[in-house]
mmCIF file of C-alpha atoms in Angstrom:
data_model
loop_
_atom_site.group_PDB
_atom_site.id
_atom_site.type_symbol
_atom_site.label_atom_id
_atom_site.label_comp_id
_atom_site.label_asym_id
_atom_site.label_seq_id
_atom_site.Cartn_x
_atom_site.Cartn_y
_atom_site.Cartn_z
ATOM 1 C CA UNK A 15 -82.954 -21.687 80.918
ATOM 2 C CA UNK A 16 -83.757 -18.872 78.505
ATOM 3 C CA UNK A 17 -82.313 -16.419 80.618
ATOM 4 C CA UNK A 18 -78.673 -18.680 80.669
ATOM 5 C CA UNK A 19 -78.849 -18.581 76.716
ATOM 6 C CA UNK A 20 -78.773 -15.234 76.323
ATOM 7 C CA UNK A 21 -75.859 -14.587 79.114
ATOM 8 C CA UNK A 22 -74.079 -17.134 77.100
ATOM 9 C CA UNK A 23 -74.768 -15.843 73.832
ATOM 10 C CA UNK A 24 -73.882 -11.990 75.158
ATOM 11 C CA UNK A 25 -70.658 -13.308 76.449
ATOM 12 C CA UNK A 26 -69.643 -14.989 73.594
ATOM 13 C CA UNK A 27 -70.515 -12.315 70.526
ATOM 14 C CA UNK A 28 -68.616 -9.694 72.890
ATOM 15 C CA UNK A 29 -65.970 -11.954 72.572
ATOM 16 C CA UNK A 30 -65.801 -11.460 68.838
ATOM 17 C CA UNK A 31 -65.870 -7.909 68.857
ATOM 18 C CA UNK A 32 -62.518 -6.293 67.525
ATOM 19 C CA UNK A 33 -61.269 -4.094 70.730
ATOM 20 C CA UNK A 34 -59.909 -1.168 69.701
ATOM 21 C CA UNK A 35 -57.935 0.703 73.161
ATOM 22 C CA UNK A 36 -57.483 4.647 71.962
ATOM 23 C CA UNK A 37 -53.971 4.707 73.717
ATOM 24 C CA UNK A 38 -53.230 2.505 71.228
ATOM 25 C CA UNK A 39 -54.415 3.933 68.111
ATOM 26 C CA UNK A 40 -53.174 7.324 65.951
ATOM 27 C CA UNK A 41 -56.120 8.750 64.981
ATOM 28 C CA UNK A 42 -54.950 10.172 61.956
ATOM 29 C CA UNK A 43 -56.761 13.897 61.656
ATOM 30 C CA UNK A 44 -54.551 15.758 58.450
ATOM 31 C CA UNK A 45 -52.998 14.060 55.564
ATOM 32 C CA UNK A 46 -50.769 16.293 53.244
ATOM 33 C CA UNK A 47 -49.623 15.247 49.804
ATOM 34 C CA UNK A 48 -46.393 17.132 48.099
ATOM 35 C CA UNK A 49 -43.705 15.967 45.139
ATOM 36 C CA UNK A 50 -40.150 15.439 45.875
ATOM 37 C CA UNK A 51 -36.859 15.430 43.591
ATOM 38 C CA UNK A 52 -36.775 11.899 44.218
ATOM 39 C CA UNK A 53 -38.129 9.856 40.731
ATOM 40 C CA UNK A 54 -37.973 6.519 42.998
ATOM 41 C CA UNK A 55 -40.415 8.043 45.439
ATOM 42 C CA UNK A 56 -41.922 10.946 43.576
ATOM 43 C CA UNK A 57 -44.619 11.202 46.095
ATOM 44 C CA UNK A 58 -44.100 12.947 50.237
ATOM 45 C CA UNK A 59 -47.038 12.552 52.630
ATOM 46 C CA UNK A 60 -47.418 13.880 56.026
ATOM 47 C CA UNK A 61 -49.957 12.524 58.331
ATOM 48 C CA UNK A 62 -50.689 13.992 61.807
ATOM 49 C CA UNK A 63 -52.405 12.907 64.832
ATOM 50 C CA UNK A 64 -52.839 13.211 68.246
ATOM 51 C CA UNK A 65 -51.618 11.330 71.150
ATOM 52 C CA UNK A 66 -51.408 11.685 75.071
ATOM 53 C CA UNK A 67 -47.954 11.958 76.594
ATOM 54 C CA UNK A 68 -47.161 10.009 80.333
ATOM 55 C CA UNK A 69 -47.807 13.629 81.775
ATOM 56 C CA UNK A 70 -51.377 13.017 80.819
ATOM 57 C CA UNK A 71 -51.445 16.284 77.914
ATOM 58 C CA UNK A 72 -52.419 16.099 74.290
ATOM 59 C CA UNK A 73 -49.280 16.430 72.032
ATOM 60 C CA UNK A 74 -49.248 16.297 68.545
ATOM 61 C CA UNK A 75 -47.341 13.853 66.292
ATOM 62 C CA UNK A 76 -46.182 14.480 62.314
ATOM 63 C CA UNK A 77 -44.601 11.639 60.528
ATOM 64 C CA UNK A 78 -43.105 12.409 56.681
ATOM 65 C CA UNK A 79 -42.204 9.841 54.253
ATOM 66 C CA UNK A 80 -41.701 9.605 50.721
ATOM 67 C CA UNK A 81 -42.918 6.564 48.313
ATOM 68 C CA UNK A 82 -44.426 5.933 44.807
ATOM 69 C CA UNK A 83 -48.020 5.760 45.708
ATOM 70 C CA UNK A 84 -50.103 7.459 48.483
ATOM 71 C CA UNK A 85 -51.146 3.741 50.020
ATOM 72 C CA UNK A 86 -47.256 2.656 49.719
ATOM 73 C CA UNK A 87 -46.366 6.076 51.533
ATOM 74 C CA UNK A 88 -49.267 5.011 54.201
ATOM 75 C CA UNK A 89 -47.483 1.580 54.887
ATOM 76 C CA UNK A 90 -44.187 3.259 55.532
ATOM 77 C CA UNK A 91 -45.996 5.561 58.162
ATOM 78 C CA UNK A 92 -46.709 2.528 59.973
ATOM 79 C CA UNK A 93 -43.564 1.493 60.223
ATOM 80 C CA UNK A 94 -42.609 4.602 62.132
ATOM 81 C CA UNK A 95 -44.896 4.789 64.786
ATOM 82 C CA UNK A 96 -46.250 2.301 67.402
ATOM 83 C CA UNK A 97 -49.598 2.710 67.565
ATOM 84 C CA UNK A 98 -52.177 1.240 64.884
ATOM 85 C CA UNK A 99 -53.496 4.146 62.198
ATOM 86 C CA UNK A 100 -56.550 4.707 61.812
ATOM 87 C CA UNK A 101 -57.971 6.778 58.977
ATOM 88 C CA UNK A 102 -61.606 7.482 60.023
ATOM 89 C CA UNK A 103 -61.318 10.929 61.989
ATOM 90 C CA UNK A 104 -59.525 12.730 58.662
ATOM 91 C CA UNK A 105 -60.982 16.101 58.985
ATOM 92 C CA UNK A 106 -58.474 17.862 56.386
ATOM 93 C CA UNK A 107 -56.552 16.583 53.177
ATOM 94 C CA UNK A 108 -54.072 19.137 51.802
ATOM 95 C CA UNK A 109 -52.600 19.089 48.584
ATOM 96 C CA UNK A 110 -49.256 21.529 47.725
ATOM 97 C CA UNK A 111 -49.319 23.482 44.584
ATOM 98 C CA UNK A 112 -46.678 21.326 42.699
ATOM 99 C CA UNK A 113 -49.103 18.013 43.181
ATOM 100 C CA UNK A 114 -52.391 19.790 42.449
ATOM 101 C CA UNK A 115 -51.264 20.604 38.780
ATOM 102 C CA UNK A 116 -50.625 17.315 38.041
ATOM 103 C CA UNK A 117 -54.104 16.575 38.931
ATOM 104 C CA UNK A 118 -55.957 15.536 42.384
ATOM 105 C CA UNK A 119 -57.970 12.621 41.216
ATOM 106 C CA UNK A 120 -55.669 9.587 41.747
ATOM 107 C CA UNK A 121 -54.995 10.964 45.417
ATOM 108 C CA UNK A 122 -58.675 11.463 45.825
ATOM 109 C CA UNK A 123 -59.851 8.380 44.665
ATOM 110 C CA UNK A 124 -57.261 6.183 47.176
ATOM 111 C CA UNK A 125 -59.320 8.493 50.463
ATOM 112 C CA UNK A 126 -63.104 7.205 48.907
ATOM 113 C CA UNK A 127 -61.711 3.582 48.603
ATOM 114 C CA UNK A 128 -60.665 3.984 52.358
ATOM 115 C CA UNK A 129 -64.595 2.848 53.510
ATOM 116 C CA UNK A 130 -63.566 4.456 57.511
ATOM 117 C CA UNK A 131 -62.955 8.228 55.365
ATOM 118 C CA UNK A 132 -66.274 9.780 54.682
ATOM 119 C CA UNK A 133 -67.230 12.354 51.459
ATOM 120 C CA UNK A 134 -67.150 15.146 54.181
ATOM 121 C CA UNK A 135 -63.328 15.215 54.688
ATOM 122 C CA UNK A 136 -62.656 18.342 53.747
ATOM 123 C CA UNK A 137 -59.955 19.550 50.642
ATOM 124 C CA UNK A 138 -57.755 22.576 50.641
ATOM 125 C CA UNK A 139 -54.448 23.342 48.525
ATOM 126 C CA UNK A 140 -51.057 24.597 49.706
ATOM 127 C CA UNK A 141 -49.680 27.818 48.511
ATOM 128 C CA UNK A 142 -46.374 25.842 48.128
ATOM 129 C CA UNK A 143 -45.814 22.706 50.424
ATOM 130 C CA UNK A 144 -48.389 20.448 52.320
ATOM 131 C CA UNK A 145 -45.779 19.585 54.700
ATOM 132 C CA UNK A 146 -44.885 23.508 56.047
ATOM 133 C CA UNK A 147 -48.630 23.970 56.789
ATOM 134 C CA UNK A 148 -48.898 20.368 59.058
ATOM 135 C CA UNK A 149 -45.703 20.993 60.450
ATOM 136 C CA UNK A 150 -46.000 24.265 62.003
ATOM 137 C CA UNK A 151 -46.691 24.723 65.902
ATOM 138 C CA UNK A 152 -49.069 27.709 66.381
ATOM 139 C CA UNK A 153 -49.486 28.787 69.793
ATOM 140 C CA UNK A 154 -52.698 28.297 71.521
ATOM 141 C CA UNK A 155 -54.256 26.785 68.446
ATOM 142 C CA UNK A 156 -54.163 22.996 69.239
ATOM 143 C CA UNK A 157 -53.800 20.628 66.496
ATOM 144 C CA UNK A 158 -53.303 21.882 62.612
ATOM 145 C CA UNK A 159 -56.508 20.355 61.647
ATOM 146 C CA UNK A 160 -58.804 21.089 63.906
ATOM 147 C CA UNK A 161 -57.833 24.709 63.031
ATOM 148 C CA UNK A 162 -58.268 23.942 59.149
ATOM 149 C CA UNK A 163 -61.423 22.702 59.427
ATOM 150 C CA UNK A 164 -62.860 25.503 61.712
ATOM 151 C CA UNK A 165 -60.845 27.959 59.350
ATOM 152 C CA UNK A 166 -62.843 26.010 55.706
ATOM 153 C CA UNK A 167 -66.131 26.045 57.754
ATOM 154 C CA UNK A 168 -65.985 29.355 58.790
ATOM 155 C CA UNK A 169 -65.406 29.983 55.213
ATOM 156 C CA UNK A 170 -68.231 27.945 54.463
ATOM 157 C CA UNK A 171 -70.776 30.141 56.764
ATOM 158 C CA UNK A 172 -69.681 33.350 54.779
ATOM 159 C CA UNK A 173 -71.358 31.612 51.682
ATOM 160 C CA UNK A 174 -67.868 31.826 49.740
ATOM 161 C CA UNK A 175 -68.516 28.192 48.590
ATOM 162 C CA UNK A 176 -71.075 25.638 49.648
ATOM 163 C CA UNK A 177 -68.584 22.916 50.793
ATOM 164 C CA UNK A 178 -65.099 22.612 50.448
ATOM 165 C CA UNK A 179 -65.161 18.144 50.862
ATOM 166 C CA UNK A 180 -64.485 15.530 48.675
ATOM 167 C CA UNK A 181 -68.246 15.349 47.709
ATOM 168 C CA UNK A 182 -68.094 18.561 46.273
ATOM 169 C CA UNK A 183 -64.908 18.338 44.116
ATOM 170 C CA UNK A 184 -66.222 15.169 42.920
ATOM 171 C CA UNK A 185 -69.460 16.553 42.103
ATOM 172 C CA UNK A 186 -68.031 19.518 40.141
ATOM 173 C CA UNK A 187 -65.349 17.755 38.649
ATOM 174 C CA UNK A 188 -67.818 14.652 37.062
ATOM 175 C CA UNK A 189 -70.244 17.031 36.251
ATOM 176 C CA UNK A 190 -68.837 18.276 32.436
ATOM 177 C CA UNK A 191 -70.681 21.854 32.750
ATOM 178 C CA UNK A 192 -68.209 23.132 35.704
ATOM 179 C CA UNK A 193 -64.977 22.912 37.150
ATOM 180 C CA UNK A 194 -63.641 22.630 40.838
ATOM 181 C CA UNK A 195 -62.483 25.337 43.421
ATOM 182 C CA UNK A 196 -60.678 25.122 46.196
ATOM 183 C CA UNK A 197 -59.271 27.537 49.169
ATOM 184 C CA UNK A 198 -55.685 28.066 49.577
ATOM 185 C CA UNK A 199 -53.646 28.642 52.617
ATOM 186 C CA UNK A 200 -49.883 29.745 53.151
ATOM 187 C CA UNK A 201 -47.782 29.819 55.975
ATOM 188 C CA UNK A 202 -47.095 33.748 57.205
ATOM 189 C CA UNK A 203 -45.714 35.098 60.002
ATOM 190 C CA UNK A 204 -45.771 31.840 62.317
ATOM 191 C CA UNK A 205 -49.623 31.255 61.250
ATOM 192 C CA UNK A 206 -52.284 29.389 58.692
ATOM 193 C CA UNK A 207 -53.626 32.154 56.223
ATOM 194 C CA UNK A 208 -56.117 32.304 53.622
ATOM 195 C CA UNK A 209 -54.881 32.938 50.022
ATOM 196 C CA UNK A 210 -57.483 32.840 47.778
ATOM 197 C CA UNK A 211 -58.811 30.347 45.710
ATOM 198 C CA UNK A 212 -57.695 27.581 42.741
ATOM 199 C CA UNK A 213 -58.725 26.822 39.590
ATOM 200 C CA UNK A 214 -59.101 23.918 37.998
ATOM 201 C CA UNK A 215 -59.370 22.477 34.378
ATOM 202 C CA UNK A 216 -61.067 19.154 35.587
ATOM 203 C CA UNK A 217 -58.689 17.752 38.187
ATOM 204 C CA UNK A 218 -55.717 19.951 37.243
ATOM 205 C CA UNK A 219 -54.668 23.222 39.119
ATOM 206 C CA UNK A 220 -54.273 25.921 36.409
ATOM 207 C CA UNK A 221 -54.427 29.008 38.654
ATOM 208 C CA UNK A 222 -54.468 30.602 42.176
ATOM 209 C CA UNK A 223 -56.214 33.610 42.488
ATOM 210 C CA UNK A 224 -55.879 36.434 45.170
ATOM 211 C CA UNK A 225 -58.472 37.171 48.105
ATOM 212 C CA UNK A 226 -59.055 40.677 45.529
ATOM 213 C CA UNK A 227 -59.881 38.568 42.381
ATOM 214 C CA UNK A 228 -61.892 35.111 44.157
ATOM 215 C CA UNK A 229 -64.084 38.224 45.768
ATOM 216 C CA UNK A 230 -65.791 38.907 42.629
ATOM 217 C CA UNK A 231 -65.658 35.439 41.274
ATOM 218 C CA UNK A 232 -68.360 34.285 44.902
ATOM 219 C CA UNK A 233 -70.257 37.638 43.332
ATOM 220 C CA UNK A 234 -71.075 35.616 40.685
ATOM 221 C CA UNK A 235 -71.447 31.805 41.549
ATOM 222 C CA UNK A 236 -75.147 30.758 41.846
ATOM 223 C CA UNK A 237 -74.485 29.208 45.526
ATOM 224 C CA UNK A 238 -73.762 32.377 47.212
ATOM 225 C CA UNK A 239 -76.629 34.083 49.035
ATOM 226 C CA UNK A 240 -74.783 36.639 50.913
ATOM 227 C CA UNK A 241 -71.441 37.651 51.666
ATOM 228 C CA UNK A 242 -69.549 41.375 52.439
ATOM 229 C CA UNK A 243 -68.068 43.986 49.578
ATOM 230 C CA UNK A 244 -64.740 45.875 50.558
ATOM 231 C CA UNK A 245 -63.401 47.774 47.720
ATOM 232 C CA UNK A 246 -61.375 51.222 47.404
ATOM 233 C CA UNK A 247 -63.406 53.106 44.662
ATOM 234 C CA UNK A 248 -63.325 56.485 43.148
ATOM 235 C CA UNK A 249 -65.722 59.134 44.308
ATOM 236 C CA UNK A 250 -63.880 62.103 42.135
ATOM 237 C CA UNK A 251 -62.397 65.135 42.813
ATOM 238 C CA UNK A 252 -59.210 62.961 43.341
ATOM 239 C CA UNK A 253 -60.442 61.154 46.037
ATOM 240 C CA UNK A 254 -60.281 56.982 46.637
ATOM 241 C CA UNK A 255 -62.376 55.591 49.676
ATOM 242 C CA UNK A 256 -63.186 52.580 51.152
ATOM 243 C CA UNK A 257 -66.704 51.152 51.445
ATOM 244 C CA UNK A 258 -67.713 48.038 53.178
ATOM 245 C CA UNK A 259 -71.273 46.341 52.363
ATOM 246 C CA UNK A 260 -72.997 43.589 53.869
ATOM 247 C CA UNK A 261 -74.752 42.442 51.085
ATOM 248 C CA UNK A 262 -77.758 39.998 50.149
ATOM 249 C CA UNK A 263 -77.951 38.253 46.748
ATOM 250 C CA UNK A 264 -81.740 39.567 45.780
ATOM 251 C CA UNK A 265 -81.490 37.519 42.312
ATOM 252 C CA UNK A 266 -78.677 35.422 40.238
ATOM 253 C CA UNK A 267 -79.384 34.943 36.500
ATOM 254 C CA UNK A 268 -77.871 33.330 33.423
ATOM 255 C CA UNK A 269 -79.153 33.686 30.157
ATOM 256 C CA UNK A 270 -77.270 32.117 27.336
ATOM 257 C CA UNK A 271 -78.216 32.616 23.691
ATOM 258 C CA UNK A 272 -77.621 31.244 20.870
ATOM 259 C CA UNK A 273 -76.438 33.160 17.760
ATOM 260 C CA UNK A 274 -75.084 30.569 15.535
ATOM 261 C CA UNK A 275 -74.280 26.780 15.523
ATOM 262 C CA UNK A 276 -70.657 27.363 17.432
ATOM 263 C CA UNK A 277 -71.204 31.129 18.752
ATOM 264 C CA UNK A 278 -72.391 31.471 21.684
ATOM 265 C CA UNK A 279 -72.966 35.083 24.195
ATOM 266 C CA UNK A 280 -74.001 35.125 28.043
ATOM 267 C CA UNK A 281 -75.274 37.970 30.118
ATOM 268 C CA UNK A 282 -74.920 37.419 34.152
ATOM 269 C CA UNK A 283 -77.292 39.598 35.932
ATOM 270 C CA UNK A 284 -77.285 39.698 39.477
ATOM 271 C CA UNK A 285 -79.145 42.344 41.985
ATOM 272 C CA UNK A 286 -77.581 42.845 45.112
ATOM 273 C CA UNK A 287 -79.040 45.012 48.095
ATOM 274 C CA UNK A 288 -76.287 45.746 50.767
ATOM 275 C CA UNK A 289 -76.239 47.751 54.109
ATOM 276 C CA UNK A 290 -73.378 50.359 54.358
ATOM 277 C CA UNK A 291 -71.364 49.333 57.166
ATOM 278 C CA UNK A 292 -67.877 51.395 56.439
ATOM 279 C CA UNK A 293 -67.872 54.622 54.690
ATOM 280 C CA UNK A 294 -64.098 56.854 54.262
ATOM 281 C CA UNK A 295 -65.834 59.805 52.035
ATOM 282 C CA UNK A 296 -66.271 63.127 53.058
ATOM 283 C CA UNK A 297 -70.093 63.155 51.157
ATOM 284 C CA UNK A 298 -72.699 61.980 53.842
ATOM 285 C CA UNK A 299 -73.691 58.687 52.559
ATOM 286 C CA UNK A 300 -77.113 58.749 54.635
ATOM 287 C CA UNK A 301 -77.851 61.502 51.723
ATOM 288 C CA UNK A 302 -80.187 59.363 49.114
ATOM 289 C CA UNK A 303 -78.356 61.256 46.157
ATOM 290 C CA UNK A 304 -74.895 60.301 47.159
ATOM 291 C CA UNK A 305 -76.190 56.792 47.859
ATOM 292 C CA UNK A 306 -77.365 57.010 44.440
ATOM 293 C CA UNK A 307 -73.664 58.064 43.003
ATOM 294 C CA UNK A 308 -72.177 55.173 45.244
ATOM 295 C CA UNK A 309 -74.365 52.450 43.489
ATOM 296 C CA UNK A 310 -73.221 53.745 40.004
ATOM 297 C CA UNK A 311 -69.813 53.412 41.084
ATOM 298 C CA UNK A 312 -70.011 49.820 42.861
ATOM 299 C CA UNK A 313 -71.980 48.773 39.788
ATOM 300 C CA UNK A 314 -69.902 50.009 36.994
ATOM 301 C CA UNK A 315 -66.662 48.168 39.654
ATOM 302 C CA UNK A 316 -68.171 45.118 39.714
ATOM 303 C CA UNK A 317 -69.152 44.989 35.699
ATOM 304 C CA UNK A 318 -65.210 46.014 35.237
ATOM 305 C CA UNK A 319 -63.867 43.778 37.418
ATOM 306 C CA UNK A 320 -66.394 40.880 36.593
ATOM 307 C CA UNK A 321 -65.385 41.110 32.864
ATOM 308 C CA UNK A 322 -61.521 40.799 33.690
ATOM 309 C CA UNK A 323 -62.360 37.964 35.555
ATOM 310 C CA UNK A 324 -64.246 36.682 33.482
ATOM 311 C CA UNK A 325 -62.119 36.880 30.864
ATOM 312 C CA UNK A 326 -58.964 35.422 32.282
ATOM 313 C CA UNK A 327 -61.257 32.217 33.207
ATOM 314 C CA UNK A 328 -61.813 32.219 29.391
ATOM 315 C CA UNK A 329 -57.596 32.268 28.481
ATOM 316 C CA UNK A 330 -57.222 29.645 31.382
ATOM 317 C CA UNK A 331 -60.237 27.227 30.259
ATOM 318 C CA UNK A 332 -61.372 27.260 33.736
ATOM 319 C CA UNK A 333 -65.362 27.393 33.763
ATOM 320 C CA UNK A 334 -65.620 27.635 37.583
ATOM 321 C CA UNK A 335 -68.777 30.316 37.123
ATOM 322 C CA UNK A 336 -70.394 26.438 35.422
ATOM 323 C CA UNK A 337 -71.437 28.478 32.464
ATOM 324 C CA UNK A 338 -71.235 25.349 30.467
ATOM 325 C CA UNK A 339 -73.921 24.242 32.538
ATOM 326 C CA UNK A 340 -76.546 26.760 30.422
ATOM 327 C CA UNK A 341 -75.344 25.909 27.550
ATOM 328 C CA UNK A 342 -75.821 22.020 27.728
ATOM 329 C CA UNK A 343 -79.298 22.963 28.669
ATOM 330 C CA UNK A 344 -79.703 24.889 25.538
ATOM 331 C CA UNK A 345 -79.169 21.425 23.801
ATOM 332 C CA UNK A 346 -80.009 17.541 23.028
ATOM 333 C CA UNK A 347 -77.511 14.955 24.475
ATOM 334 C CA UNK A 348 -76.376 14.709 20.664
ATOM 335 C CA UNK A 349 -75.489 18.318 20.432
ATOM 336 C CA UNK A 350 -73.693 18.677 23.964
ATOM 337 C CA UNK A 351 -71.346 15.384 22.950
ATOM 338 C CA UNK A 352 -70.536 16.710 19.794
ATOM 339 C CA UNK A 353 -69.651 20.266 21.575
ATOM 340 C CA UNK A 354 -65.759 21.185 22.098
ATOM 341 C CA UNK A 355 -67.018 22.367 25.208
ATOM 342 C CA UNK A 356 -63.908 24.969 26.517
ATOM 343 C CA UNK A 357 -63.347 25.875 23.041
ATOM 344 C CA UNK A 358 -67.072 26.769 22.659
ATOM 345 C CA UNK A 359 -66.888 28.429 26.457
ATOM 346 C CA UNK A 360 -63.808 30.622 25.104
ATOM 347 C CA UNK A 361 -65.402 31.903 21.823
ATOM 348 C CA UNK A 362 -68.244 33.401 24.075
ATOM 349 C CA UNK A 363 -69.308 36.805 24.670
ATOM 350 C CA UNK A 364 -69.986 36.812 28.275
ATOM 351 C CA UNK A 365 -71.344 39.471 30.013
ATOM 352 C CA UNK A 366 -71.565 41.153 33.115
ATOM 353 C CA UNK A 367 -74.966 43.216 34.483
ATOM 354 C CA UNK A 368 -75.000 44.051 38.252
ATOM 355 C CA UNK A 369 -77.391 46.477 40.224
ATOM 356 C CA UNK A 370 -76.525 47.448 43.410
ATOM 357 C CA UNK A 371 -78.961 49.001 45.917
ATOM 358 C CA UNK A 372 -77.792 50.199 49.225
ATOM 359 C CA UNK A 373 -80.596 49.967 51.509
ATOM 360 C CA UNK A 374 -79.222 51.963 54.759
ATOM 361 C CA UNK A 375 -76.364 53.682 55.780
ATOM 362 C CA UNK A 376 -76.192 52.589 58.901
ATOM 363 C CA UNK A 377 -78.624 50.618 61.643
ATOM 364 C CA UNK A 378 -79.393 53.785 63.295
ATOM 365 C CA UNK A 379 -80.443 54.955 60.178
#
């Protein structure tokens, strides 16, 4: 009698179980968020997804609407397509240039209200439109997505941010001693490229910077533990060569003192040991006094080029280094309130102190 009970009661909460058939659903993978001319429907989105065609191959699908809000866009995407959207394999939200400086959060907000999206969706920006980077068919690459996402985690393994998700933007942009980064990418040549990195002032995109300038801005964040050097540098005697390091972060530190109630200097010191891995110079770099002249030189770069940087962040009111971070823990909860904190960041004296060892030439070395 037992044994009936429990057929019964199998059969009948199976029977209440929503069945979901995957020919029937667009798993949506990439949403991408632009502005149009249009003030009735100020906002475009493109969603793509995969789908099987009768011949039995995976195809991909991209559907573009306009509309005032990102969940009224949404409901017109339904209305195009057949199959029933579903929103919980996003892998990729990407935001074009144009929307990012009027500022991410409302977008980002409406994907963690969507319980089926999880924190781990990745973010990226457009060098100009969303749309041209989902739309475009590369060759061999499958869908747009899938390609983003191995392209921000690949980035992710080279240490030039920790995690480039929804998590992470949140985290930086509710915590008041640092702003958000994100990677951009641009359409070139029939392909997805990197372009370097943007800045934000809270959830507003102030500034993209080049692969040449975000370089020496991952020298300096605290999350980085290793990453590669390319620069051309002078040598003398009228001669520019390349060098290429593979380099370890030996030590990261901040100091920030304070000289008066609302001045404020900070010295970054960081100690990086690298192995030589390209060399262009005619000197032989296995020599330990040349290696000696090429740490001088990478050292006195990088304190140049880190002081430009840092400088422009300073102008924009970016803090994406979160030096605001060692201030607030110079102070009470009173003080740090009371603190214009980006006029406070641009009145300081920050500094840049790097030391550069190059521990071989060469493995054979």
């Amino acid at each position: 009698m037992i044994k009936v009970i429990v057929i019964i009661m199998i059969f009948v909460l199976s029977g209440c179980a929503e069945q979901r058939i995957i020919d029937d659903l667009a798993l949506i993978n990439a949403v991408g968020y632009d502005v149009t001319d249009n003030e009735k429907n100020p906002l475009k989105l493109t969603v793509t997804f995969p789908f099987i065609t009768k011949d039995g191959n995976y195809d991909r699908k991209t559907i573009i609407v306009e509309g005032k809000s990102s969940k009224e866009a949404r409901e017109k995407v339904r209305l195009k397509t057949n199959l029933r959207l579903e929103s919980g394999q996003v892998r990729v939200s990407l935001y074009g240039q144009e929307v990012a400086k009027q500022g991410m959060l409302p977008y980002i907000q409406s994907l963690v209200r969507d319980p089926s999206i999880g924190t781990r969706a990745k973010l990226a920006l457009a060098e100009d439109k969303a749309s041209d980077v989902l739309m475009l068919q590369i060759k061999s690459e499958g869908q747009n997505a899938t390609y983003l996402e191995q392209f921000l985690t690949k980035l992710n393994r080279e240490n030039l941010r920790t995690n480039y998700n929804i998590y992470q933007f949140l985290r930086d942009y509710f915590d008041d001693g640092i702003d958000p980064i994100l990677p951009v990418f641009k359409v070139e040549k029939n392909n997805i490229v990197y372009n370097g990195i943007g800045l934000f002032h809270e959830d507003k995109l102030v500034k993209i910077l080049k692969p040449s300038e975000a370089k020496y801005l991952f020298l300096f964040r605290e999350e980085m533990n290793e990453g590669t050097f390319v620069e051309q540098i002078d040598v003398g005697e009228d001669e520019i060569v390349s060098i290429m390091l593979n380099y370890e972060l030996r030590k990261h530190r901040v100091h920030v003192q304070s000289t008066s109630k609302n001045s404020k200097k900070a010295l970054i010191y960081i100690e990086l040991i690298g192995d030589v891995i390209e060399y262009t110079g005619k000197e032989e770099i296995s020599d330990p006094k040349i290696q000696k002249k090429i740490e001088n030189i990478i050292t006195k770069k990088i304190n140049q080029e880190g002081k430009e940087l840092i400088v422009k962040l300073q102008k924009l009111e970016v803090d994406s280094l979160g030096i605001n971070r060692y201030v607030r823990n110079k102070m009470n909860y009173k003080e740090w309130k009371a603190l214009d904190k980006y006029q406070s960041y641009q009145d300081m004296n920050i500094n840049i102190e790097a030391n550069i060892i190059i521990n071989s030439s060469g493995k054979w070395k």
